[in-house]
mmCIF file with all atom_site columns, C-alpha atoms in Angstrom:
data_model
loop_
_atom_site.group_PDB
_atom_site.id
_atom_site.type_symbol
_atom_site.label_atom_id
_atom_site.label_alt_id
_atom_site.label_comp_id
_atom_site.label_asym_id
_atom_site.label_entity_id
_atom_site.label_seq_id
_atom_site.pdbx_PDB_ins_code
_atom_site.Cartn_x
_atom_site.Cartn_y
_atom_site.Cartn_z
_atom_site.occupancy
_atom_site.B_iso_or_equiv
_atom_site.pdbx_formal_charge
_atom_site.auth_seq_id
_atom_site.auth_comp_id
_atom_site.auth_asym_id
_atom_site.auth_atom_id
_atom_site.pdbx_PDB_model_num
ATOM 1   C CA . MET W 1 1   ? -6.981  -68.791 2.121   1.00 51.00 ? 255 MET W CA 1
ATOM 2   C CA . GLY W 1 2   ? -6.532  -65.174 3.006   1.00 52.00 ? 256 GLY W CA 1
ATOM 3   C CA . TYR W 1 3   ? -8.190  -62.413 1.098   1.00 50.00 ? 257 TYR W CA 1
ATOM 4   C CA . PRO W 1 4   ? -6.584  -59.079 0.394   1.00 47.00 ? 258 PRO W CA 1
ATOM 5   C CA . GLN W 1 5   ? -7.840  -56.445 2.765   1.00 49.00 ? 259 GLN W CA 1
ATOM 6   C CA . PRO W 1 6   ? -8.808  -53.023 1.481   1.00 47.00 ? 260 PRO W CA 1
ATOM 7   C CA . PRO W 1 7   ? -6.604  -50.226 2.741   1.00 46.00 ? 261 PRO W CA 1
ATOM 8   C CA . PRO W 1 8   ? -7.982  -48.286 5.689   1.00 50.00 ? 262 PRO W CA 1
ATOM 9   C CA . PRO W 1 9   ? -9.779  -45.092 4.768   1.00 48.00 ? 263 PRO W CA 1
ATOM 10  C CA . ALA W 1 10  ? -7.501  -42.093 4.610   1.00 47.00 ? 264 ALA W CA 1
ATOM 11  C CA . ALA W 1 11  ? -7.798  -39.718 7.512   1.00 46.00 ? 265 ALA W CA 1
ATOM 12  C CA . PRO W 1 12  ? -9.187  -36.335 6.570   1.00 48.00 ? 266 PRO W CA 1
ATOM 13  C CA . ARG W 1 13  ? -6.367  -33.920 5.914   1.00 51.00 ? 267 ARG W CA 1
ATOM 14  C CA . HIS W 1 14  ? -8.014  -30.961 7.577   1.00 51.00 ? 268 HIS W CA 1
ATOM 15  C CA . ARG W 1 15  ? -11.180 -30.478 9.546   1.00 65.00 ? 269 ARG W CA 1
ATOM 16  C CA . PRO W 1 16  ? -12.928 -27.346 8.243   1.00 66.00 ? 270 PRO W CA 1
ATOM 17  C CA . LEU W 1 17  ? -13.666 -26.056 11.742  1.00 76.00 ? 271 LEU W CA 1
ATOM 18  C CA . GLY W 1 18  ? -10.064 -26.672 12.747  1.00 85.00 ? 272 GLY W CA 1
ATOM 19  C CA . ARG W 1 19  ? -8.922  -24.132 10.201  1.00 90.00 ? 273 ARG W CA 1
ATOM 20  C CA . LEU W 1 20  ? -10.806 -21.415 12.063  1.00 94.00 ? 274 LEU W CA 1
ATOM 21  C CA . ALA W 1 21  ? -8.612  -21.933 15.117  1.00 96.00 ? 275 ALA W CA 1
ATOM 22  C CA . SER W 1 22  ? -5.917  -19.666 13.681  1.00 96.00 ? 276 SER W CA 1
ATOM 23  C CA . PRO W 1 23  ? -7.935  -16.425 13.379  1.00 97.00 ? 277 PRO W CA 1
ATOM 24  C CA . LEU W 1 24  ? -9.692  -17.196 16.675  1.00 97.00 ? 278 LEU W CA 1
ATOM 25  C CA . ALA W 1 25  ? -6.333  -17.656 18.423  1.00 97.00 ? 279 ALA W CA 1
ATOM 26  C CA . LEU W 1 26  ? -4.966  -14.433 16.924  1.00 98.00 ? 280 LEU W CA 1
ATOM 27  C CA . LEU W 1 27  ? -8.066  -12.510 17.997  1.00 97.00 ? 281 LEU W CA 1
ATOM 28  C CA . ALA W 1 28  ? -7.872  -14.025 21.493  1.00 98.00 ? 282 ALA W CA 1
ATOM 29  C CA . LEU W 1 29  ? -4.272  -12.804 21.726  1.00 98.00 ? 283 LEU W CA 1
ATOM 30  C CA . MET W 1 30  ? -5.386  -9.262  20.857  1.00 97.00 ? 284 MET W CA 1
ATOM 31  C CA . TRP W 1 31  ? -8.000  -9.369  23.620  1.00 98.00 ? 285 TRP W CA 1
ATOM 32  C CA . LEU W 1 32  ? -5.524  -10.814 26.128  1.00 97.00 ? 286 LEU W CA 1
ATOM 33  C CA . ILE W 1 33  ? -3.030  -8.049  25.387  1.00 97.00 ? 287 ILE W CA 1
ATOM 34  C CA . ARG W 1 34  ? -5.769  -5.443  25.804  1.00 96.00 ? 288 ARG W CA 1
ATOM 35  C CA . VAL W 1 35  ? -6.764  -6.931  29.186  1.00 96.00 ? 289 VAL W CA 1
ATOM 36  C CA . LEU W 1 36  ? -3.146  -6.913  30.365  1.00 96.00 ? 290 LEU W CA 1
ATOM 37  C CA . ASP W 1 37  ? -2.736  -3.369  29.072  1.00 94.00 ? 291 ASP W CA 1
ATOM 38  C CA . ALA W 1 38  ? -5.708  -2.320  31.207  1.00 92.00 ? 292 ALA W CA 1
ATOM 39  C CA . VAL W 1 39  ? -4.540  -3.919  34.472  1.00 94.00 ? 293 VAL W CA 1
ATOM 40  C CA . LEU W 1 40  ? -0.761  -3.515  34.290  1.00 93.00 ? 294 LEU W CA 1
ATOM 41  C CA . PRO W 1 41  ? 1.113   -0.230  34.637  1.00 91.00 ? 295 PRO W CA 1
ATOM 42  C CA . GLY W 1 42  ? 2.398   1.375   31.468  1.00 87.00 ? 296 GLY W CA 1
ATOM 43  C CA . SER W 1 43  ? 1.224   0.497   27.973  1.00 89.00 ? 297 SER W CA 1
ATOM 44  C CA . PHE W 1 44  ? 2.145   -2.175  25.455  1.00 93.00 ? 298 PHE W CA 1
ATOM 45  C CA . ASN W 1 45  ? 1.579   0.383   22.703  1.00 91.00 ? 299 ASN W CA 1
ATOM 46  C CA . GLY W 1 46  ? 5.142   1.495   23.263  1.00 90.00 ? 300 GLY W CA 1
ATOM 47  C CA . LEU W 1 47  ? 6.138   -1.694  21.426  1.00 94.00 ? 301 LEU W CA 1
ATOM 48  C CA . ALA W 1 48  ? 4.504   -0.463  18.216  1.00 95.00 ? 302 ALA W CA 1
ATOM 49  C CA . GLN W 1 49  ? 6.322   1.046   15.277  1.00 94.00 ? 303 GLN W CA 1
ATOM 50  C CA . HIS W 1 50  ? 7.099   4.768   15.124  1.00 95.00 ? 304 HIS W CA 1
ATOM 51  C CA . ALA W 1 51  ? 7.156   6.151   11.597  1.00 96.00 ? 305 ALA W CA 1
ATOM 52  C CA . TRP W 1 52  ? 10.645  6.885   10.316  1.00 96.00 ? 306 TRP W CA 1
ATOM 53  C CA . ASN W 1 53  ? 12.298  5.541   13.483  1.00 96.00 ? 307 ASN W CA 1
ATOM 54  C CA . PRO W 1 54  ? 14.436  2.540   12.455  1.00 96.00 ? 308 PRO W CA 1
ATOM 55  C CA . ALA W 1 55  ? 14.833  1.462   16.079  1.00 96.00 ? 309 ALA W CA 1
ATOM 56  C CA . THR W 1 56  ? 11.110  0.608   16.185  1.00 95.00 ? 310 THR W CA 1
ATOM 57  C CA . LEU W 1 57  ? 10.926  -1.178  12.832  1.00 95.00 ? 311 LEU W CA 1
ATOM 58  C CA . LEU W 1 58  ? 10.300  -4.596  14.389  1.00 96.00 ? 312 LEU W CA 1
ATOM 59  C CA . GLY W 1 59  ? 7.218   -3.064  15.977  1.00 96.00 ? 313 GLY W CA 1
ATOM 60  C CA . ILE W 1 60  ? 5.569   -3.683  12.612  1.00 97.00 ? 314 ILE W CA 1
ATOM 61  C CA . PHE W 1 61  ? 4.826   -7.208  13.856  1.00 97.00 ? 315 PHE W CA 1
ATOM 62  C CA . ALA W 1 62  ? 3.457   -6.042  17.211  1.00 97.00 ? 316 ALA W CA 1
ATOM 63  C CA . SER W 1 63  ? 1.282   -3.178  15.944  1.00 97.00 ? 317 SER W CA 1
ATOM 64  C CA . PRO W 1 64  ? -1.637  -5.325  14.648  1.00 96.00 ? 318 PRO W CA 1
ATOM 65  C CA . LEU W 1 65  ? -1.996  -6.914  18.094  1.00 97.00 ? 319 LEU W CA 1
ATOM 66  C CA . LEU W 1 66  ? -2.173  -3.578  19.945  1.00 97.00 ? 320 LEU W CA 1
ATOM 67  C CA . HIS W 1 67  ? -5.152  -1.257  20.313  1.00 94.00 ? 321 HIS W CA 1
ATOM 68  C CA . SER W 1 68  ? -5.503  2.182   21.817  1.00 91.00 ? 322 SER W CA 1
ATOM 69  C CA . SER W 1 69  ? -8.792  1.488   23.620  1.00 92.00 ? 323 SER W CA 1
ATOM 70  C CA . TRP W 1 70  ? -11.549 -1.064  24.137  1.00 94.00 ? 324 TRP W CA 1
ATOM 71  C CA . ALA W 1 71  ? -13.678 0.740   21.550  1.00 92.00 ? 325 ALA W CA 1
ATOM 72  C CA . HIS W 1 72  ? -10.835 0.463   19.035  1.00 92.00 ? 326 HIS W CA 1
ATOM 73  C CA . LEU W 1 73  ? -10.477 -3.287  19.642  1.00 94.00 ? 327 LEU W CA 1
ATOM 74  C CA . ILE W 1 74  ? -14.240 -3.917  19.503  1.00 93.00 ? 328 ILE W CA 1
ATOM 75  C CA . ALA W 1 75  ? -14.530 -1.998  16.219  1.00 88.00 ? 329 ALA W CA 1
ATOM 76  C CA . ASN W 1 76  ? -11.875 -4.242  14.661  1.00 91.00 ? 330 ASN W CA 1
ATOM 77  C CA . THR W 1 77  ? -13.092 -7.521  16.178  1.00 93.00 ? 331 THR W CA 1
ATOM 78  C CA . VAL W 1 78  ? -16.131 -8.245  13.985  1.00 89.00 ? 332 VAL W CA 1
ATOM 79  C CA . PRO W 1 79  ? -14.569 -7.539  10.551  1.00 89.00 ? 333 PRO W CA 1
ATOM 80  C CA . PHE W 1 80  ? -11.354 -9.304  11.578  1.00 93.00 ? 334 PHE W CA 1
ATOM 81  C CA . LEU W 1 81  ? -13.286 -12.368 12.701  1.00 92.00 ? 335 LEU W CA 1
ATOM 82  C CA . ILE W 1 82  ? -15.465 -12.567 9.576   1.00 90.00 ? 336 ILE W CA 1
ATOM 83  C CA . LEU W 1 83  ? -12.789 -11.852 6.978   1.00 91.00 ? 337 LEU W CA 1
ATOM 84  C CA . GLY W 1 84  ? -10.096 -13.805 8.805   1.00 94.00 ? 338 GLY W CA 1
ATOM 85  C CA . CYS W 1 85  ? -12.315 -16.883 8.983   1.00 93.00 ? 339 CYS W CA 1
ATOM 86  C CA . LEU W 1 86  ? -13.145 -16.580 5.277   1.00 90.00 ? 340 LEU W CA 1
ATOM 87  C CA . VAL W 1 87  ? -9.429  -16.620 4.468   1.00 93.00 ? 341 VAL W CA 1
ATOM 88  C CA . ALA W 1 88  ? -8.700  -19.410 6.962   1.00 95.00 ? 342 ALA W CA 1
ATOM 89  C CA . ALA W 1 89  ? -11.450 -21.558 5.418   1.00 92.00 ? 343 ALA W CA 1
ATOM 90  C CA . GLN W 1 90  ? -9.159  -21.875 2.381   1.00 90.00 ? 344 GLN W CA 1
ATOM 91  C CA . GLY W 1 91  ? -6.371  -23.347 4.491   1.00 93.00 ? 345 GLY W CA 1
ATOM 92  C CA . THR W 1 92  ? -4.348  -22.707 7.633   1.00 95.00 ? 346 THR W CA 1
ATOM 93  C CA . ALA W 1 93  ? -1.077  -22.176 5.765   1.00 95.00 ? 347 ALA W CA 1
ATOM 94  C CA . ARG W 1 94  ? -2.799  -19.738 3.435   1.00 95.00 ? 348 ARG W CA 1
ATOM 95  C CA . PHE W 1 95  ? -4.249  -17.756 6.353   1.00 97.00 ? 349 PHE W CA 1
ATOM 96  C CA . TRP W 1 96  ? -0.854  -17.272 7.993   1.00 97.00 ? 350 TRP W CA 1
ATOM 97  C CA . TYR W 1 97  ? 0.772   -16.428 4.683   1.00 97.00 ? 351 TYR W CA 1
ATOM 98  C CA . VAL W 1 98  ? -1.792  -13.727 3.890   1.00 97.00 ? 352 VAL W CA 1
ATOM 99  C CA . THR W 1 99  ? -1.540  -12.478 7.480   1.00 98.00 ? 353 THR W CA 1
ATOM 100 C CA . LEU W 1 100 ? 2.246   -12.162 7.233   1.00 98.00 ? 354 LEU W CA 1
ATOM 101 C CA . VAL W 1 101 ? 2.187   -10.369 3.878   1.00 98.00 ? 355 VAL W CA 1
ATOM 102 C CA . ALA W 1 102 ? -0.563  -7.974  4.993   1.00 97.00 ? 356 ALA W CA 1
ATOM 103 C CA . THR W 1 103 ? 1.226   -7.268  8.289   1.00 98.00 ? 357 THR W CA 1
ATOM 104 C CA . VAL W 1 104 ? 4.502   -6.384  6.595   1.00 98.00 ? 358 VAL W CA 1
ATOM 105 C CA . SER W 1 105 ? 2.830   -4.416  3.810   1.00 97.00 ? 359 SER W CA 1
ATOM 106 C CA . ALA W 1 106 ? 0.571   -2.393  6.137   1.00 96.00 ? 360 ALA W CA 1
ATOM 107 C CA . GLY W 1 107 ? 3.396   -1.830  8.606   1.00 97.00 ? 361 GLY W CA 1
ATOM 108 C CA . LEU W 1 108 ? 5.930   -0.664  6.050   1.00 97.00 ? 362 LEU W CA 1
ATOM 109 C CA . GLY W 1 109 ? 3.319   1.555   4.415   1.00 96.00 ? 363 GLY W CA 1
ATOM 110 C CA . ALA W 1 110 ? 2.542   3.301   7.708   1.00 95.00 ? 364 ALA W CA 1
ATOM 111 C CA . PHE W 1 111 ? 6.241   3.454   8.569   1.00 96.00 ? 365 PHE W CA 1
ATOM 112 C CA . VAL W 1 112 ? 7.157   5.235   5.348   1.00 96.00 ? 366 VAL W CA 1
ATOM 113 C CA . LEU W 1 113 ? 4.039   7.271   4.501   1.00 94.00 ? 367 LEU W CA 1
ATOM 114 C CA . ALA W 1 114 ? 2.984   8.559   7.931   1.00 92.00 ? 368 ALA W CA 1
ATOM 115 C CA . LEU W 1 115 ? 4.479   11.680  9.474   1.00 91.00 ? 369 LEU W CA 1
ATOM 116 C CA . PRO W 1 116 ? 7.709   11.056  11.433  1.00 94.00 ? 370 PRO W CA 1
ATOM 117 C CA . GLY W 1 117 ? 7.001   9.835   14.953  1.00 92.00 ? 371 GLY W CA 1
ATOM 118 C CA . THR W 1 118 ? 3.474   8.642   14.211  1.00 93.00 ? 372 THR W CA 1
ATOM 119 C CA . VAL W 1 119 ? 2.559   5.506   16.166  1.00 94.00 ? 373 VAL W CA 1
ATOM 120 C CA . THR W 1 120 ? 0.262   3.084   14.322  1.00 93.00 ? 374 THR W CA 1
ATOM 121 C CA . VAL W 1 121 ? -1.626  0.375   16.197  1.00 95.00 ? 375 VAL W CA 1
ATOM 122 C CA . GLY W 1 122 ? -4.611  -1.827  15.403  1.00 93.00 ? 376 GLY W CA 1
ATOM 123 C CA . ALA W 1 123 ? -5.706  -4.838  13.378  1.00 94.00 ? 377 ALA W CA 1
ATOM 124 C CA . SER W 1 124 ? -7.449  -2.947  10.603  1.00 90.00 ? 378 SER W CA 1
ATOM 125 C CA . GLY W 1 125 ? -4.382  -3.232  8.360   1.00 92.00 ? 379 GLY W CA 1
ATOM 126 C CA . LEU W 1 126 ? -4.980  -6.986  8.520   1.00 95.00 ? 380 LEU W CA 1
ATOM 127 C CA . VAL W 1 127 ? -8.702  -6.496  7.919   1.00 92.00 ? 381 VAL W CA 1
ATOM 128 C CA . PHE W 1 128 ? -7.982  -4.566  4.728   1.00 91.00 ? 382 PHE W CA 1
ATOM 129 C CA . GLY W 1 129 ? -5.386  -7.183  3.766   1.00 93.00 ? 383 GLY W CA 1
ATOM 130 C CA . TYR W 1 130 ? -7.913  -10.001 4.104   1.00 93.00 ? 384 TYR W CA 1
ATOM 131 C CA . CYS W 1 131 ? -10.474 -8.034  2.115   1.00 89.00 ? 385 CYS W CA 1
ATOM 132 C CA . GLY W 1 132 ? -7.958  -7.298  -0.664  1.00 91.00 ? 386 GLY W CA 1
ATOM 133 C CA . TYR W 1 133 ? -6.976  -10.956 -0.771  1.00 93.00 ? 387 TYR W CA 1
ATOM 134 C CA . LEU W 1 134 ? -10.551 -12.222 -1.005  1.00 90.00 ? 388 LEU W CA 1
ATOM 135 C CA . LEU W 1 135 ? -11.457 -9.794  -3.794  1.00 87.00 ? 389 LEU W CA 1
ATOM 136 C CA . ALA W 1 136 ? -8.264  -10.499 -5.765  1.00 89.00 ? 390 ALA W CA 1
ATOM 137 C CA . SER W 1 137 ? -8.448  -14.278 -5.333  1.00 87.00 ? 391 SER W CA 1
ATOM 138 C CA . ALA W 1 138 ? -11.951 -14.281 -6.825  1.00 82.00 ? 392 ALA W CA 1
ATOM 139 C CA . VAL W 1 139 ? -10.585 -12.645 -9.976  1.00 79.00 ? 393 VAL W CA 1
ATOM 140 C CA . SER W 1 140 ? -7.573  -14.971 -10.264 1.00 71.00 ? 394 SER W CA 1
ATOM 141 C CA . ALA W 1 141 ? -9.316  -18.237 -9.326  1.00 71.00 ? 395 ALA W CA 1
ATOM 142 C CA . ALA W 1 142 ? -8.800  -21.093 -11.787 1.00 68.00 ? 396 ALA W CA 1
ATOM 143 C CA . GLY W 1 143 ? -11.940 -22.851 -12.959 1.00 72.00 ? 397 GLY W CA 1
ATOM 144 C CA . TRP W 1 144 ? -15.520 -21.601 -13.092 1.00 77.00 ? 398 TRP W CA 1
ATOM 145 C CA . ALA W 1 145 ? -16.585 -23.386 -9.909  1.00 76.00 ? 399 ALA W CA 1
ATOM 146 C CA . GLN W 1 146 ? -13.977 -21.598 -7.832  1.00 75.00 ? 400 GLN W CA 1
ATOM 147 C CA . ARG W 1 147 ? -14.629 -18.288 -9.570  1.00 74.00 ? 401 ARG W CA 1
ATOM 148 C CA . LEU W 1 148 ? -18.326 -18.524 -8.768  1.00 78.00 ? 402 LEU W CA 1
ATOM 149 C CA . LEU W 1 149 ? -17.632 -19.551 -5.163  1.00 77.00 ? 403 LEU W CA 1
ATOM 150 C CA . GLN W 1 150 ? -15.004 -16.904 -4.501  1.00 74.00 ? 404 GLN W CA 1
ATOM 151 C CA . GLY W 1 151 ? -16.932 -14.334 -6.528  1.00 73.00 ? 405 GLY W CA 1
ATOM 152 C CA . GLY W 1 152 ? -19.872 -14.865 -4.189  1.00 77.00 ? 406 GLY W CA 1
ATOM 153 C CA . VAL W 1 153 ? -17.557 -14.378 -1.219  1.00 77.00 ? 407 VAL W CA 1
ATOM 154 C CA . ALA W 1 154 ? -16.179 -11.191 -2.794  1.00 71.00 ? 408 ALA W CA 1
ATOM 155 C CA . LEU W 1 155 ? -19.684 -9.822  -3.345  1.00 71.00 ? 409 LEU W CA 1
ATOM 156 C CA . LEU W 1 156 ? -20.526 -10.577 0.287   1.00 78.00 ? 410 LEU W CA 1
ATOM 157 C CA . VAL W 1 157 ? -17.381 -8.774  1.408   1.00 74.00 ? 411 VAL W CA 1
ATOM 158 C CA . ALA W 1 158 ? -18.135 -5.779  -0.783  1.00 66.00 ? 412 ALA W CA 1
ATOM 159 C CA . ALA W 1 159 ? -21.770 -5.610  0.363   1.00 71.00 ? 413 ALA W CA 1
ATOM 160 C CA . VAL W 1 160 ? -20.969 -5.786  4.075   1.00 74.00 ? 414 VAL W CA 1
ATOM 161 C CA . PHE W 1 161 ? -17.725 -3.821  4.262   1.00 71.00 ? 415 PHE W CA 1
ATOM 162 C CA . GLY W 1 162 ? -17.554 -1.914  0.977   1.00 61.00 ? 416 GLY W CA 1
ATOM 163 C CA . ALA W 1 163 ? -18.458 1.578   2.169   1.00 61.00 ? 417 ALA W CA 1
ATOM 164 C CA . SER W 1 164 ? -16.242 1.521   5.244   1.00 66.00 ? 418 SER W CA 1
ATOM 165 C CA . MET W 1 165 ? -13.392 0.003   3.231   1.00 66.00 ? 419 MET W CA 1
ATOM 166 C CA . LEU W 1 166 ? -13.515 2.758   0.610   1.00 65.00 ? 420 LEU W CA 1
ATOM 167 C CA . THR W 1 167 ? -13.664 5.570   3.162   1.00 66.00 ? 421 THR W CA 1
ATOM 168 C CA . GLY W 1 168 ? -10.831 3.941   5.102   1.00 65.00 ? 422 GLY W CA 1
ATOM 169 C CA . LEU W 1 169 ? -8.524  4.347   2.096   1.00 66.00 ? 423 LEU W CA 1
ATOM 170 C CA . ILE W 1 170 ? -9.015  8.117   1.913   1.00 66.00 ? 424 ILE W CA 1
ATOM 171 C CA . PRO W 1 171 ? -6.637  10.439  3.816   1.00 70.00 ? 425 PRO W CA 1
ATOM 172 C CA . ARG W 1 172 ? -8.457  11.846  6.839   1.00 62.00 ? 426 ARG W CA 1
ATOM 173 C CA . ALA W 1 173 ? -7.656  14.074  9.790   1.00 56.00 ? 427 ALA W CA 1
ATOM 174 C CA . ASP W 1 174 ? -9.293  11.969  12.522  1.00 60.00 ? 428 ASP W CA 1
ATOM 175 C CA . GLY W 1 175 ? -6.299  9.827   13.441  1.00 73.00 ? 429 GLY W CA 1
ATOM 176 C CA . ILE W 1 176 ? -7.258  6.870   11.235  1.00 82.00 ? 430 ILE W CA 1
ATOM 177 C CA . SER W 1 177 ? -4.272  5.347   9.475   1.00 86.00 ? 431 SER W CA 1
ATOM 178 C CA . TRP W 1 178 ? -5.280  5.326   5.823   1.00 89.00 ? 432 TRP W CA 1
ATOM 179 C CA . GLN W 1 179 ? -1.656  4.425   5.076   1.00 91.00 ? 433 GLN W CA 1
ATOM 180 C CA . ALA W 1 180 ? -1.944  1.082   6.881   1.00 92.00 ? 434 ALA W CA 1
ATOM 181 C CA . HIS W 1 181 ? -5.349  0.453   5.302   1.00 91.00 ? 435 HIS W CA 1
ATOM 182 C CA . LEU W 1 182 ? -4.207  1.149   1.740   1.00 91.00 ? 436 LEU W CA 1
ATOM 183 C CA . CYS W 1 183 ? -0.951  -0.786  2.015   1.00 95.00 ? 437 CYS W CA 1
ATOM 184 C CA . GLY W 1 184 ? -2.631  -3.648  3.882   1.00 94.00 ? 438 GLY W CA 1
ATOM 185 C CA . ALA W 1 185 ? -5.145  -4.012  1.039   1.00 92.00 ? 439 ALA W CA 1
ATOM 186 C CA . ALA W 1 186 ? -2.300  -3.922  -1.480  1.00 95.00 ? 440 ALA W CA 1
ATOM 187 C CA . GLY W 1 187 ? -0.551  -6.653  0.501   1.00 97.00 ? 441 GLY W CA 1
ATOM 188 C CA . GLY W 1 188 ? -3.665  -8.826  0.339   1.00 95.00 ? 442 GLY W CA 1
ATOM 189 C CA . VAL W 1 189 ? -3.848  -8.400  -3.433  1.00 94.00 ? 443 VAL W CA 1
ATOM 190 C CA . LEU W 1 190 ? -0.145  -9.210  -3.712  1.00 96.00 ? 444 LEU W CA 1
ATOM 191 C CA . ALA W 1 191 ? -0.570  -12.336 -1.571  1.00 96.00 ? 445 ALA W CA 1
ATOM 192 C CA . ALA W 1 192 ? -3.386  -13.534 -3.842  1.00 94.00 ? 446 ALA W CA 1
ATOM 193 C CA . TRP W 1 193 ? -1.193  -13.007 -6.899  1.00 91.00 ? 447 TRP W CA 1
ATOM 194 C CA . TRP W 1 194 ? 1.754   -14.858 -5.333  1.00 91.00 ? 448 TRP W CA 1
ATOM 195 C CA . ILE W 1 195 ? -0.427  -17.799 -4.324  1.00 89.00 ? 449 ILE W CA 1
ATOM 196 C CA . ARG W 1 196 ? -1.925  -17.977 -7.811  1.00 83.00 ? 450 ARG W CA 1
ATOM 197 C CA . HIS W 1 197 ? 1.538   -17.814 -9.365  1.00 80.00 ? 451 HIS W CA 1
ATOM 198 C CA . ARG W 1 198 ? 2.788   -20.608 -7.078  1.00 77.00 ? 452 ARG W CA 1
ATOM 199 C CA . ARG W 1 199 ? -0.109  -22.884 -7.994  1.00 66.00 ? 453 ARG W CA 1
ATOM 200 C CA . GLY W 1 200 ? 0.466   -22.335 -11.685 1.00 59.00 ? 454 GLY W CA 1
ATOM 201 C CA . PRO W 1 201 ? -2.103  -22.295 -14.490 1.00 52.00 ? 455 PRO W CA 1
ATOM 202 C CA . ARG W 1 202 ? -3.263  -25.889 -14.122 1.00 47.00 ? 456 ARG W CA 1
ATOM 203 C CA . ARG W 1 203 ? -6.909  -26.563 -13.494 1.00 45.00 ? 457 ARG W CA 1
ATOM 204 C CA . GLN W 1 204 ? -7.695  -26.559 -9.797  1.00 44.00 ? 458 GLN W CA 1
ATOM 205 C CA . GLY W 1 205 ? -9.889  -28.978 -7.884  1.00 43.00 ? 459 GLY W CA 1
ATOM 206 C CA . PRO W 1 206 ? -11.461 -28.715 -4.431  1.00 40.00 ? 460 PRO W CA 1
ATOM 207 C CA . ALA W 1 207 ? -8.317  -30.043 -2.761  1.00 39.00 ? 461 ALA W CA 1
ATOM 208 C CA . ASP W 1 208 ? -6.348  -27.075 -4.058  1.00 40.00 ? 462 ASP W CA 1
ATOM 209 C CA . LEU W 1 209 ? -8.117  -24.702 -1.697  1.00 40.00 ? 463 LEU W CA 1
ATOM 210 C CA . GLU W 1 210 ? -5.378  -25.698 0.745   1.00 40.00 ? 464 GLU W CA 1
ATOM 211 C CA . TRP W 1 211 ? -2.289  -23.953 -0.579  1.00 36.00 ? 465 TRP W CA 1
ATOM 212 C CA . SER W 1 212 ? 0.111   -26.279 1.238   1.00 36.00 ? 466 SER W CA 1
ATOM 213 C CA . GLU W 1 213 ? -0.946  -29.339 -0.749  1.00 34.00 ? 467 GLU W CA 1
ATOM 214 C CA . HIS W 1 214 ? 1.653   -32.371 -1.435  1.00 35.00 ? 468 HIS W CA 1
ATOM 215 C CA . GLY W 1 215 ? 5.420   11.874  21.864  1.00 40.00 ? 469 GLY W CA 1
ATOM 216 C CA . ALA W 1 216 ? 4.070   10.727  19.077  1.00 47.00 ? 470 ALA W CA 1
ATOM 217 C CA . ARG W 1 217 ? 0.966   11.133  17.049  1.00 57.00 ? 471 ARG W CA 1
ATOM 218 C CA . GLY W 1 218 ? -1.178  8.083   17.208  1.00 65.00 ? 472 GLY W CA 1
ATOM 219 C CA . ARG W 1 219 ? -2.740  6.319   14.276  1.00 64.00 ? 473 ARG W CA 1
ATOM 220 C CA . LEU W 1 220 ? -5.399  3.703   14.632  1.00 68.00 ? 474 LEU W CA 1
ATOM 221 C CA . GLY W 1 221 ? -5.430  0.744   12.348  1.00 68.00 ? 475 GLY W CA 1
#
């Protein structure tokens, strides 16, 4: 007589370390572009957006990948890696969604608010977007467990990057694009709100961390 066999164990839906591949791949692309920019004639920065120039509007999507110098890229690498991995730990789909919203928000902000002809490059609009998302998602998290977890993440973010984040939102005359910073942070907050609205008010469990369940002036970002 045969006996019923238990179903095979379900394969894990996502490996936690696998989620970090997305920010690592995006950062690797930034470094590759910078290497090519250093060895090839010309500059990829010409692909970036130019404020108030509609012909360069699609450069919004290229600008976060471009950097004006090695020092500029290195300065953005550590905060991008830390904050990007914190967002990606909540899910691959969520990481790319927040990245897209922050890219568009930071890019449009610099496009509209900067002086005509200003070229904005750099990943710091994304950095501010990730920071805004992490802080806002801690406030809107459903359930005390998630609020405590994400609140701890938000406190870590504020402690490590708080001072530089606040000064980066203030208009300055040193070529730093406060417009991209401010609008990138706003995009991160907006992404957190949209994700929360999509999930609805039901109580969330650990599985819900994965959202996809069942001549120009230069500005440095």
